[in-house]
XYZ file of C-alpha atoms in Angstrom:
614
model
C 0.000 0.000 0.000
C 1.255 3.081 -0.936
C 1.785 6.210 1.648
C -0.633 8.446 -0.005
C -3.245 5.391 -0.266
C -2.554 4.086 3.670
C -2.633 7.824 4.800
C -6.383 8.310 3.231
C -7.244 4.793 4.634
C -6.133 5.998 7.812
C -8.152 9.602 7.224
C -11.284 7.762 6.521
C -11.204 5.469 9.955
C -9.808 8.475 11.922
C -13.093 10.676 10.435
C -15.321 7.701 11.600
C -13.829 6.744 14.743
C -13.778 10.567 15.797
C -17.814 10.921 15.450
C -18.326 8.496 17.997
C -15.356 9.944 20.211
C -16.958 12.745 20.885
C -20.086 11.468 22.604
C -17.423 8.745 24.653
C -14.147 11.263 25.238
C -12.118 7.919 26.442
C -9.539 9.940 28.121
C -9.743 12.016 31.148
C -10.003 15.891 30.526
C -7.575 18.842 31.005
C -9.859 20.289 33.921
C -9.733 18.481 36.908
C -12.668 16.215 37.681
C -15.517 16.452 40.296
C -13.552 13.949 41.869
C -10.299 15.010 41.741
C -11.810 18.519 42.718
C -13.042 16.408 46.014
C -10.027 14.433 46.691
C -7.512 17.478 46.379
C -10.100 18.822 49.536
C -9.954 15.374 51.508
C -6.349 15.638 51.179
C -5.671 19.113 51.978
C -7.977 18.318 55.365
C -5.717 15.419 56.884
C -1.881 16.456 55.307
C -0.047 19.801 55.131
C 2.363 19.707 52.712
C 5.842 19.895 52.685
C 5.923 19.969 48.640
C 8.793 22.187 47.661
C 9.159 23.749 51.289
C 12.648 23.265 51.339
C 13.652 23.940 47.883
C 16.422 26.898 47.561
C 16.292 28.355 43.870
C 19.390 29.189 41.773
C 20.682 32.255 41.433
C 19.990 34.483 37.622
C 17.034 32.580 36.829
C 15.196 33.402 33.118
C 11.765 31.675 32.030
C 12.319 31.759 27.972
C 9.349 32.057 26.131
C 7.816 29.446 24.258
C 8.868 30.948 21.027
C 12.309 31.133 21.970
C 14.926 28.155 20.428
C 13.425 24.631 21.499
C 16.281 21.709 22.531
C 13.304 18.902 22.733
C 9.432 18.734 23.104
C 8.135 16.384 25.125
C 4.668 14.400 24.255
C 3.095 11.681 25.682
C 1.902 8.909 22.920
C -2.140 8.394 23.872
C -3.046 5.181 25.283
C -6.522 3.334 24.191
C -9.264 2.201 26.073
C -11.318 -0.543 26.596
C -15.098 -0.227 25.324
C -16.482 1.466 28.250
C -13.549 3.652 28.318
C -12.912 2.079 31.843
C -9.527 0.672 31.440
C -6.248 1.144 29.338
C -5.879 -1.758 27.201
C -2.806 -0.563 25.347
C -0.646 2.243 23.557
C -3.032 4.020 20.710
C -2.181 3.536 17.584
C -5.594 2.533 15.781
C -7.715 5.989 16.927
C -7.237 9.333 15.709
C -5.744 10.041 19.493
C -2.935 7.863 18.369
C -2.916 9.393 14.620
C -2.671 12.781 16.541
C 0.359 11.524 18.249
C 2.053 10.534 15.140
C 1.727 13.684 13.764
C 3.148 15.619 16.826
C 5.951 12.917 16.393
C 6.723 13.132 12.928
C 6.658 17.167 12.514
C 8.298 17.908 16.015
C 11.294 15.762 15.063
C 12.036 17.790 11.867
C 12.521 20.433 14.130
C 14.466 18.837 17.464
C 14.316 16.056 19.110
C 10.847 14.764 19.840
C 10.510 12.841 23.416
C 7.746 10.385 23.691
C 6.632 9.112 27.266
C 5.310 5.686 26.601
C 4.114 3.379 29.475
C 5.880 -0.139 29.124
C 9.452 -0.829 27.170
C 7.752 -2.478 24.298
C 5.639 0.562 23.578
C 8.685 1.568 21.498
C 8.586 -0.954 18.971
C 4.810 -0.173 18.426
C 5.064 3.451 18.122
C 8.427 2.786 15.515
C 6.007 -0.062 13.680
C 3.294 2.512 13.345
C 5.170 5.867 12.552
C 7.318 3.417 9.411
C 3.772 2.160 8.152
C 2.991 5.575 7.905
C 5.310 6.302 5.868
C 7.518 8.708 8.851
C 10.242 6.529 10.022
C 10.887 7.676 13.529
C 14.101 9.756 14.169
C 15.561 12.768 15.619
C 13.806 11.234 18.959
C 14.076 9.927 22.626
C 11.557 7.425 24.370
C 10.637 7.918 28.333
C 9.280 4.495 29.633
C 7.135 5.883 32.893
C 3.514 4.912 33.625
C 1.487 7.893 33.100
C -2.595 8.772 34.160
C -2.955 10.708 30.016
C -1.566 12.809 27.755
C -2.009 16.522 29.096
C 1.839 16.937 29.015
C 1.744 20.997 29.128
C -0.176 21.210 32.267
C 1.968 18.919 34.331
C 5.232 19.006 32.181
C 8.703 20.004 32.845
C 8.229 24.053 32.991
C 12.087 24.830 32.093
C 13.702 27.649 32.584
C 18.076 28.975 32.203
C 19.950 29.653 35.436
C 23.623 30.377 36.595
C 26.188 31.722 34.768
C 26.629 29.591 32.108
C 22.493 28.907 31.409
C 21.985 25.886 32.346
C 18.588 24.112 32.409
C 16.336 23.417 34.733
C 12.469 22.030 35.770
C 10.115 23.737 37.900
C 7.864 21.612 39.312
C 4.283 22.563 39.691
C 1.581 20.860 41.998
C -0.563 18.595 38.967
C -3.987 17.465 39.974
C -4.626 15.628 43.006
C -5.634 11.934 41.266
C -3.078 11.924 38.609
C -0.144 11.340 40.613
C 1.805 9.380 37.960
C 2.075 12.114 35.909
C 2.304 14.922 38.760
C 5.897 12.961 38.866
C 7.372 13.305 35.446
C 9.144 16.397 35.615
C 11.390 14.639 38.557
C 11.832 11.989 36.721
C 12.436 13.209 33.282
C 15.162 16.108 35.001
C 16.886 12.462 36.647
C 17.246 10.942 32.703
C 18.570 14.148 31.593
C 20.411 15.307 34.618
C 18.610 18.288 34.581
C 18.026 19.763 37.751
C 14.405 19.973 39.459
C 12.597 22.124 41.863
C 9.690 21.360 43.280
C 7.040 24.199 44.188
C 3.738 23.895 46.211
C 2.195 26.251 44.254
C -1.027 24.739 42.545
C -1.305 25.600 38.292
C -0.818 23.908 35.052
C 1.362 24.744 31.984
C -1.586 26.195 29.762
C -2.088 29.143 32.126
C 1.435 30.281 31.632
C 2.513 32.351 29.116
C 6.107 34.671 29.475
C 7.468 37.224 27.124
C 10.948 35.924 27.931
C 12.136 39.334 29.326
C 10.181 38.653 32.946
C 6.394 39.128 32.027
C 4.100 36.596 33.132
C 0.660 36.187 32.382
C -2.116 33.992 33.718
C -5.434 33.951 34.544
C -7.032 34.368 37.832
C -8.247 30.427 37.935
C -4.252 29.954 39.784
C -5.088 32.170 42.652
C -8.699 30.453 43.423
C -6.906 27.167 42.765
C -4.518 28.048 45.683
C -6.852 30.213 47.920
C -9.262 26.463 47.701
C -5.925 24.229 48.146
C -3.589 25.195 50.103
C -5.626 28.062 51.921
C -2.951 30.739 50.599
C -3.692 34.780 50.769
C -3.552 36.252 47.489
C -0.142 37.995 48.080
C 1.722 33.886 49.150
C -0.280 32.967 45.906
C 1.551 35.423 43.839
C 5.258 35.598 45.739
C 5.187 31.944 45.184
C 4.927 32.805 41.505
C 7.093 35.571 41.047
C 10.069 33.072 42.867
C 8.736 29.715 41.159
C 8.609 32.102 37.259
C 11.291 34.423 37.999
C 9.292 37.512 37.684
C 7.891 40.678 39.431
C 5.390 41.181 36.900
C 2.752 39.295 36.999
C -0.249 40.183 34.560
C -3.356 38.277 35.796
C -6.468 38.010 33.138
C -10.137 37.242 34.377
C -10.699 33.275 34.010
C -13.138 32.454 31.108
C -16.390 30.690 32.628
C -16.949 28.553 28.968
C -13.765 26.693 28.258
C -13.784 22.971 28.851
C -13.258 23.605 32.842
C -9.288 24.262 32.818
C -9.519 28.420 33.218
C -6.338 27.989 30.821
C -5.184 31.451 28.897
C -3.899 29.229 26.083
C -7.237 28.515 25.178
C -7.976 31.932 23.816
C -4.534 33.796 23.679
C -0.779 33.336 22.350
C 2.419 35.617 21.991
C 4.269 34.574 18.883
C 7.137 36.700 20.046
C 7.582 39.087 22.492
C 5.505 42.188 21.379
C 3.021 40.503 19.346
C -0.243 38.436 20.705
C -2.208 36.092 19.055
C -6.306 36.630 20.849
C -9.437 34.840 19.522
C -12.684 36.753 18.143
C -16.041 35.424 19.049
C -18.306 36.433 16.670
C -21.574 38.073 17.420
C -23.673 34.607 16.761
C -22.053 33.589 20.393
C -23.844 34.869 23.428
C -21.822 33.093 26.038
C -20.230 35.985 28.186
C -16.919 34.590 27.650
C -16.941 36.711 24.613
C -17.133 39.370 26.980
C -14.398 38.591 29.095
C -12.028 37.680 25.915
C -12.645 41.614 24.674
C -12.043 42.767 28.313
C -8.848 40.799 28.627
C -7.420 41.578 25.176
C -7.963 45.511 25.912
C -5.859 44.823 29.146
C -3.397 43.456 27.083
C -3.337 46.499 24.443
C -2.924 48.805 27.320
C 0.210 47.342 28.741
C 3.782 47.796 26.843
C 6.372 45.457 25.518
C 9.905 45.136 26.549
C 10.688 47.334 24.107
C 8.552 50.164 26.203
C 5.537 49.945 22.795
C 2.131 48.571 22.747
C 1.581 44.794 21.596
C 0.719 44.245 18.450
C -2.129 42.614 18.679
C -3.838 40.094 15.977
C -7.895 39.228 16.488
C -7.897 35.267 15.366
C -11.356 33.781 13.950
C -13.091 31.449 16.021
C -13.943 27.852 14.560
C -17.046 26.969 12.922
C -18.999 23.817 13.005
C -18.578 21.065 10.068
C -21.148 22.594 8.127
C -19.177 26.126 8.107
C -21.974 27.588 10.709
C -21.363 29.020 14.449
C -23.674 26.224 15.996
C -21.982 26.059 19.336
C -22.841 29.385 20.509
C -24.271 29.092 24.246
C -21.776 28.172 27.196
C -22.700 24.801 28.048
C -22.023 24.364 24.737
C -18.953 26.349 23.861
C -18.084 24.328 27.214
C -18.699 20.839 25.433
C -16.256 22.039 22.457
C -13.506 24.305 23.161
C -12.613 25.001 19.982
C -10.003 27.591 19.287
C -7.231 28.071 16.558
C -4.274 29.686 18.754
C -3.973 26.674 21.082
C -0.838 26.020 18.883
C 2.640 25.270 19.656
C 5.881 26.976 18.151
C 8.606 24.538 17.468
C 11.710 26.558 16.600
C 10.500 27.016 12.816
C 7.522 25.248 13.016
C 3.715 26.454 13.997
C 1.863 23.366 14.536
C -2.397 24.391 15.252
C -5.266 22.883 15.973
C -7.753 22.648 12.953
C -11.112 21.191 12.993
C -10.883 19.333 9.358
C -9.472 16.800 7.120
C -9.323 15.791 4.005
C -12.766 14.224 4.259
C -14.655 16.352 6.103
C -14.996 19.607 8.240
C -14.890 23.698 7.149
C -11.866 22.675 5.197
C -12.175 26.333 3.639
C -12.033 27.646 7.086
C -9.002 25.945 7.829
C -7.025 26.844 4.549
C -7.888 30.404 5.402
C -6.151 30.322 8.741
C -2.831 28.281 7.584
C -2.601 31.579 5.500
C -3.350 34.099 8.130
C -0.793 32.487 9.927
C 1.377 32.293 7.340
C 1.279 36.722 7.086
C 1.753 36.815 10.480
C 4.321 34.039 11.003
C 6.196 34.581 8.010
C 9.153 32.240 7.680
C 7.452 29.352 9.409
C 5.877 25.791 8.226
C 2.254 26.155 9.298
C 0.703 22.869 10.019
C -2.896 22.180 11.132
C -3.749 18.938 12.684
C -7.265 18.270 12.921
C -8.503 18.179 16.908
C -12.206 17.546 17.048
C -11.690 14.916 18.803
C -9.227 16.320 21.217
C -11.834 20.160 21.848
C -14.858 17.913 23.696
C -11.833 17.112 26.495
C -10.777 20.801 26.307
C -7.874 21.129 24.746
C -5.693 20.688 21.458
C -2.565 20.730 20.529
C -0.457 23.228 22.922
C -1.717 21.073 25.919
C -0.220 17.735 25.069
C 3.294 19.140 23.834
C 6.009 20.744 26.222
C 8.962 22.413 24.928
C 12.552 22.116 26.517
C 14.723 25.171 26.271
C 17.914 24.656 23.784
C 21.028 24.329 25.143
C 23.982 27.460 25.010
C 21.372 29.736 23.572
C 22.087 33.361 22.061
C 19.120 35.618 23.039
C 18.436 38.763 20.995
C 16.532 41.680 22.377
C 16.070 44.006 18.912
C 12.847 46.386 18.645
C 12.241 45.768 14.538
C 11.805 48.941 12.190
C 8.743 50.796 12.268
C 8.182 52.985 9.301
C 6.371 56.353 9.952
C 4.140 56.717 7.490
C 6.163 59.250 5.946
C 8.977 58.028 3.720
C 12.397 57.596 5.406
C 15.865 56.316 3.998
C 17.720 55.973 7.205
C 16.637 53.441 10.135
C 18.297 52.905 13.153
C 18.876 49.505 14.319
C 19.530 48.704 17.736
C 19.984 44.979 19.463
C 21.224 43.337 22.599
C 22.595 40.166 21.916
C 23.344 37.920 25.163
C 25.213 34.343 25.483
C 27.389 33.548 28.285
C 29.854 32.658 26.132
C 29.786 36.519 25.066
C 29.543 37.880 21.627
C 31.777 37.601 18.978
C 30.060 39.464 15.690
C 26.354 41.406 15.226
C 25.135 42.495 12.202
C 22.030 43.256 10.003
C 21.431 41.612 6.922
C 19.148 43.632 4.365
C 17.816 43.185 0.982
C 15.684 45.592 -1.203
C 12.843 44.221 -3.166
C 14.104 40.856 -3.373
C 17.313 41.961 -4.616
C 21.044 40.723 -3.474
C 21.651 40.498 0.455
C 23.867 43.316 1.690
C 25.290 43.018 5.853
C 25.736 46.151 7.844
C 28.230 45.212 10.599
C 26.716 46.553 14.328
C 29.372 48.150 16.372
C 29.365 48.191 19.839
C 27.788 50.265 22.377
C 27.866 49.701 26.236
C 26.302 46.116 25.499
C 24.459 46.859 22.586
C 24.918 46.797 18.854
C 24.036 49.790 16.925
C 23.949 50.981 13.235
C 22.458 53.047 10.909
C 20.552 51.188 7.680
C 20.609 54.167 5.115
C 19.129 53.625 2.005
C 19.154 57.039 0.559
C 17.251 55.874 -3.300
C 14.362 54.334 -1.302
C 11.164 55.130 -2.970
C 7.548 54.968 -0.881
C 6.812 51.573 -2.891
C 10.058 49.791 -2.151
C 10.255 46.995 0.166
C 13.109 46.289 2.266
C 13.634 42.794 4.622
C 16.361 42.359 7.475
C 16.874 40.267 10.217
C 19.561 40.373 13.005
C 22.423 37.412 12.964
C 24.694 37.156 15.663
C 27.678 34.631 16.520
C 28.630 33.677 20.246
C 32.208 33.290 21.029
C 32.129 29.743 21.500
C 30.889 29.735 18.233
C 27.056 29.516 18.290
C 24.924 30.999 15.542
C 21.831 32.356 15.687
C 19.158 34.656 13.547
C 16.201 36.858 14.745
C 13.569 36.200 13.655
C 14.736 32.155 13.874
C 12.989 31.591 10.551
C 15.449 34.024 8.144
C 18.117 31.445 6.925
C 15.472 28.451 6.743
C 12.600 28.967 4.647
C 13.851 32.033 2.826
C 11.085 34.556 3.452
C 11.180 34.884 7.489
C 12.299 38.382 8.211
C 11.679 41.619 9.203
C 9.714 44.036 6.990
C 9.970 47.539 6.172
C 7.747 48.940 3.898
C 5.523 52.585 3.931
C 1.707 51.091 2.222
C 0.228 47.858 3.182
C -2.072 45.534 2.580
C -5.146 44.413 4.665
C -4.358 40.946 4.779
C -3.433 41.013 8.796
C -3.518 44.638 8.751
C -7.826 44.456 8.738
C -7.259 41.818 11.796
C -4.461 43.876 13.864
C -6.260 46.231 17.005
C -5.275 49.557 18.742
C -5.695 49.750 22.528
C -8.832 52.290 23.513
C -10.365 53.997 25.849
C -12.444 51.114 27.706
C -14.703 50.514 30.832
C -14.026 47.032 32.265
C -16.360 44.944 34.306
C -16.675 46.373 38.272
C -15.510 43.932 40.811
C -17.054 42.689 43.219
C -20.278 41.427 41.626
C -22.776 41.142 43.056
C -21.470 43.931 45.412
C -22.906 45.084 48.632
C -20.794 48.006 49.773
C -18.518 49.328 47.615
C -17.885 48.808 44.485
C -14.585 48.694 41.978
C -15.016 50.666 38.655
C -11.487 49.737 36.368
C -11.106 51.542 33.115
C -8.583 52.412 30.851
C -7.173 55.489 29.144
C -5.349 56.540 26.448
C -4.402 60.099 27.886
C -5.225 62.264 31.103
C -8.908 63.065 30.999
C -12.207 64.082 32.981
C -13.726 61.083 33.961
C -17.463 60.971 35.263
C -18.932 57.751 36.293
C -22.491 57.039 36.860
C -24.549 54.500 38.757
C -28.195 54.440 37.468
C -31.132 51.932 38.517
C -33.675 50.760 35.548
C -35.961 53.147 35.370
C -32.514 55.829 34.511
C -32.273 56.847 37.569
C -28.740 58.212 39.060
C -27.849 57.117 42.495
C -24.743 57.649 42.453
C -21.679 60.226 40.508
C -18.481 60.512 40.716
C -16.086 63.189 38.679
C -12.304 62.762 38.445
C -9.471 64.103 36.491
C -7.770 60.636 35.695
C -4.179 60.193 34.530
C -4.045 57.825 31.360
C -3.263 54.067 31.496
C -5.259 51.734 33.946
C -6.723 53.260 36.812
C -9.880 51.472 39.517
C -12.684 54.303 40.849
C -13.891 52.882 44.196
C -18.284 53.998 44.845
C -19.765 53.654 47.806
C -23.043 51.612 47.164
C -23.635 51.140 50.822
C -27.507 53.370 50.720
C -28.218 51.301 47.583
C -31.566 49.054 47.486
C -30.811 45.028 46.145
C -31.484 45.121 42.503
C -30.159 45.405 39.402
C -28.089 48.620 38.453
C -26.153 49.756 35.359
C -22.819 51.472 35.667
C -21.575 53.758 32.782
C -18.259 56.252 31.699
C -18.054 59.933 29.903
C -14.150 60.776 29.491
C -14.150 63.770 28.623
C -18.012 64.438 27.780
C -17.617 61.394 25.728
C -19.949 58.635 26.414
C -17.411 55.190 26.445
C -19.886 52.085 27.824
C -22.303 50.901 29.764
C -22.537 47.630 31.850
C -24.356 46.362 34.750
C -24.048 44.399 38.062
C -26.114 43.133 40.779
C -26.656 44.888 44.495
C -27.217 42.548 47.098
């Protein structure tokens, strides 16, 4: 049988098996159970834990993000179940859980090195049996043989981070799930194989809340603090030093959990950054009245607000939300958005490589839908290999692809902190190009490599300057159609190369652009921070409550509290300095009811929303 014929064979039973997947999962889900919910309380009543109490951190310590250079990912290879779904019977590789695997397998391994937990020693031969039959001899590729509860590998995976003076590796270990003990004890034992060094935290949360900028910015969504306030009985403030020690940050960026995802509270079900100044957020579209679309718009204007490491605003992208087979929003309500999180930025970046979760084949689905995103992600990824891999099956259990895969950071890396060219909209000819490149080694050679409309590559040499590399990139014939491309290259004294962005010397079309008109391909999807009215906190409220809103400069700001019938009860006028600010109203004399709760800046009408007096 040939490849093409065995891999449309194997499309066709995948399709068929999936349909009945989804009404019997077969595999435990990335939120914690009811009873795992009620075990993690029996156990908290009878045993205080000494989980990571003693554990001294190292010294310089750097989480990388995920898009940084990748040594390994770790996956673990989905087991199947018996017909009730009661029992394992064996290591998948007849379901589309198993064909998923492959695929992680196969495309991961073109990469780096792909590491597969399996479950017994001859688990290997199967896994090497299928991937050859597929057509994907296995390679580039360790095996883990450790007995495992499933295949959520992000949430209780090795978290790794650089530390010391030479960056070395090592694990932080996170609390997993009361229930799922064998996997709550990977991270130890995968740091033993690959003497890597481990610490162990109390602190309750899972991989898929996570998300770093590389340069100390964490964010996370408030499910981690209720986690830990239910657990381990921990104040806000231990909640969040525990953090800033077990991350290595002092900023920690906390978005409001979404109430419609699948259970977890997990950011990566709704939001990515690609690098460190750009952010991948779904769109819900209007058809969806679940107030999780809400809370997504809320969270994403938090995220405008703030600034990048390179003291800007993200650049923010607004990614489609999935249809149904039939090309139609028929999942709309939150039970049901609940029953199917479907999302396209649960993806994972593997060094040049964007692997995302689709929900087609090439037998069925919005195939359409999914061609259109491989090329959205393609403008605003260019450089990489997009690959969707189709995760209906996975989105009842909610998750996809980003929560079974965990990247380990590369060894020796060469870290480049450059804020890329941003034409005015004006013509220039000169742009100045500044970049920090760091490896313990130390630097040998910086420069800037620069083409103009496709034409020969020319390098401008940095020089340096207190740490960083600086030049001027003057093109004095420019014109306002021309297009130019760079991308930074450095070389580490011990002889390490690198590019930024990773993608310029692979696939030929990864770098930076420069160019004064564009077109509306990701330009029609990319969104400004505004003036916005967030939702007041606490709600319902009783005596007081907290009015956060956001500006884009100083202003008058008058906020309003008015009952149904338009009433005002209550007013309050401030001059407001711009960025984030919370108005506190005293709602003490206020009947129970419902109330609405509006802002003017500056005469200007903004929103209107509406909470609940007890």
């Amino acid at each position: 049988m040939t490849r093409k014929i065995y891999l449309l064979y194997l499309f066709i039973s995948f399709s068929t098996i999936l349909f009945g997947q989804q009404k019997r999962k077969g595999h435990l889900p990335a939120a914690r159970t009811k009873a795992e919910y009620q075990l993690m309380i029996d156990n908290n009543k009878n045993v205080k834990t000494t989980f990571g109490k003693a554990t001294v951190w190292p010294s310089n310590m750097r989480m990388p993000g995920e898009f940084e250079e990748s040594k390994a990912v770790c996956i673990s290879w989905a087991y199947e179940y018996n017909e009730d779904f009661s029992a394992i019977i064996g290591i998948d590789t007849n379901s589309v859980y198993g064909w998923i695997s492959a695929q992680l397998a196969h495309y991961i391994s073109q990469e780096c090195e792909v590491w597969i937990r399996v479950w017994e020693a001859n688990d290997t031969l199967k896994v090497k049996q299928f991937m050859g039959n597929l057509g994907w001899p296995l390679s580039n590729y360790k095996f883990f043989v450790k007995q495992g509860d499933d295949f959520w590998m992000r949430d209780f995976g090795p978290i790794g981070f650089y530390y010391g003076t030479k960056d070395s590796v090592g694990f932080t270990d996170m609390k997993y799930y009361d229930g799922r003990e064998l996997d709550n004890v990977f991270p130890s034992y995968l740091a033993s194989q690959m003497n890597y060094k481990n610490y162990p935290t109390a602190l309750n949360a899972e991989g898929g809340n996570l998300m770093t900028d590389g340069y100390g910015r964490m964010f996370f969504s408030s499910k981690i603090k209720a986690a830990n306030n239910d657990i381990l009985r921990w104040s806000n403030t231990t909640t969040y030093t525990n953090m800033k020690t077990a991350f290595a940050t002092n900023d920690l960026q906390e978005l409001t959990v979404l109430n419609c995802d699948g259970g977890t509270g997990h950011i990566d079900l709704y939001t990515k950054l690609i690098d460190e100044e750009t952010i991948l957020v779904s769109k819900l579209p209007a058809e969806i009245t679940a107030n999780d679309r809400q809370i997504i718009e809320d969270n994403y204007q938090k995220m405008a607000a703030l600034k990048s490491t390179y003291d800007r605003p993200y650049t923010i992208y607004r990614i489609p939300h999935p249809t149904g087979d039939e090309g139609k929003y028929d999942s709309v309500t939150c039970d049901q958005l609940f029953n199917d999180a479907r999302n396209f930025v649960n993806g994972i970046t593997v060094n040049n490589t964007f692997l995302f979760p689709a929900y087609s084949d090439e037998i069925d689905g919005n195939k359409e839908q999914t061609d259109s995103i491989v090329k959205l992600f393609q403008s605003i990824m260019p450089g990489y290999n997009v690959v969707p891999i189709d995760c209906r099956s996975m989105s009842p259990l909610g998750g996809a692809i980003h929560c079974i895969t965990m990247q380990v950071p590369a060894d020796n890396p060469i870290r480049i902190w450059h804020p890329k060219v941003q034409a005015n909209k004006t013509l220039q000819t000169d742009f100045r190009i500044i970049a920090k490149c760091e490896n313990y080694s130390g630097i040998k050679e910086v420069a800037c490599v620069w083409r103009k409309n496709n034409g020969a590559w020319k390098t401008l040499t940095l020089t340096d300057s207190a740490t960083y590399s600086i030049g001027m990139l003057s093109i004095p014939d420019l014109t306002a159609t021309d297009i130019v491309e760079y991308y930074i290259a450095a070389e580490s004294n011990n002889g390490k190369k690198v590019t930024k962005p990773a993608t310029a010397t692979v696939y030929n079309q990864g770098y930076y652009r420069i160019q004064f008109s564009y077109g509306t391909n990701i330009e029609a999807i990319k969104v400004e921070p505004k003036n916005y009215l967030f939702a007041a906190f606490p709600n319902p409220a009783t005596n007081q409550l907290n009015v956060p809103f956001q500006l884009l400069n100083n202003a008058q700001v008058n906020i309003q509290v008015l009952d149904i019938t338009g009433k005002i009860w209550v007013e309050k006028q401030v001059k407001s300095a711009m960025g984030l600010q919370t108005e506190i109203l005293d709602i003490n004399n206020l009947p129970s009811g419902l109330y609405f709760y509006n802002l003017s800046i500056d005469g200007q009408m903004i929103n209107t929303r509406k909470f609940l007096k007890q």
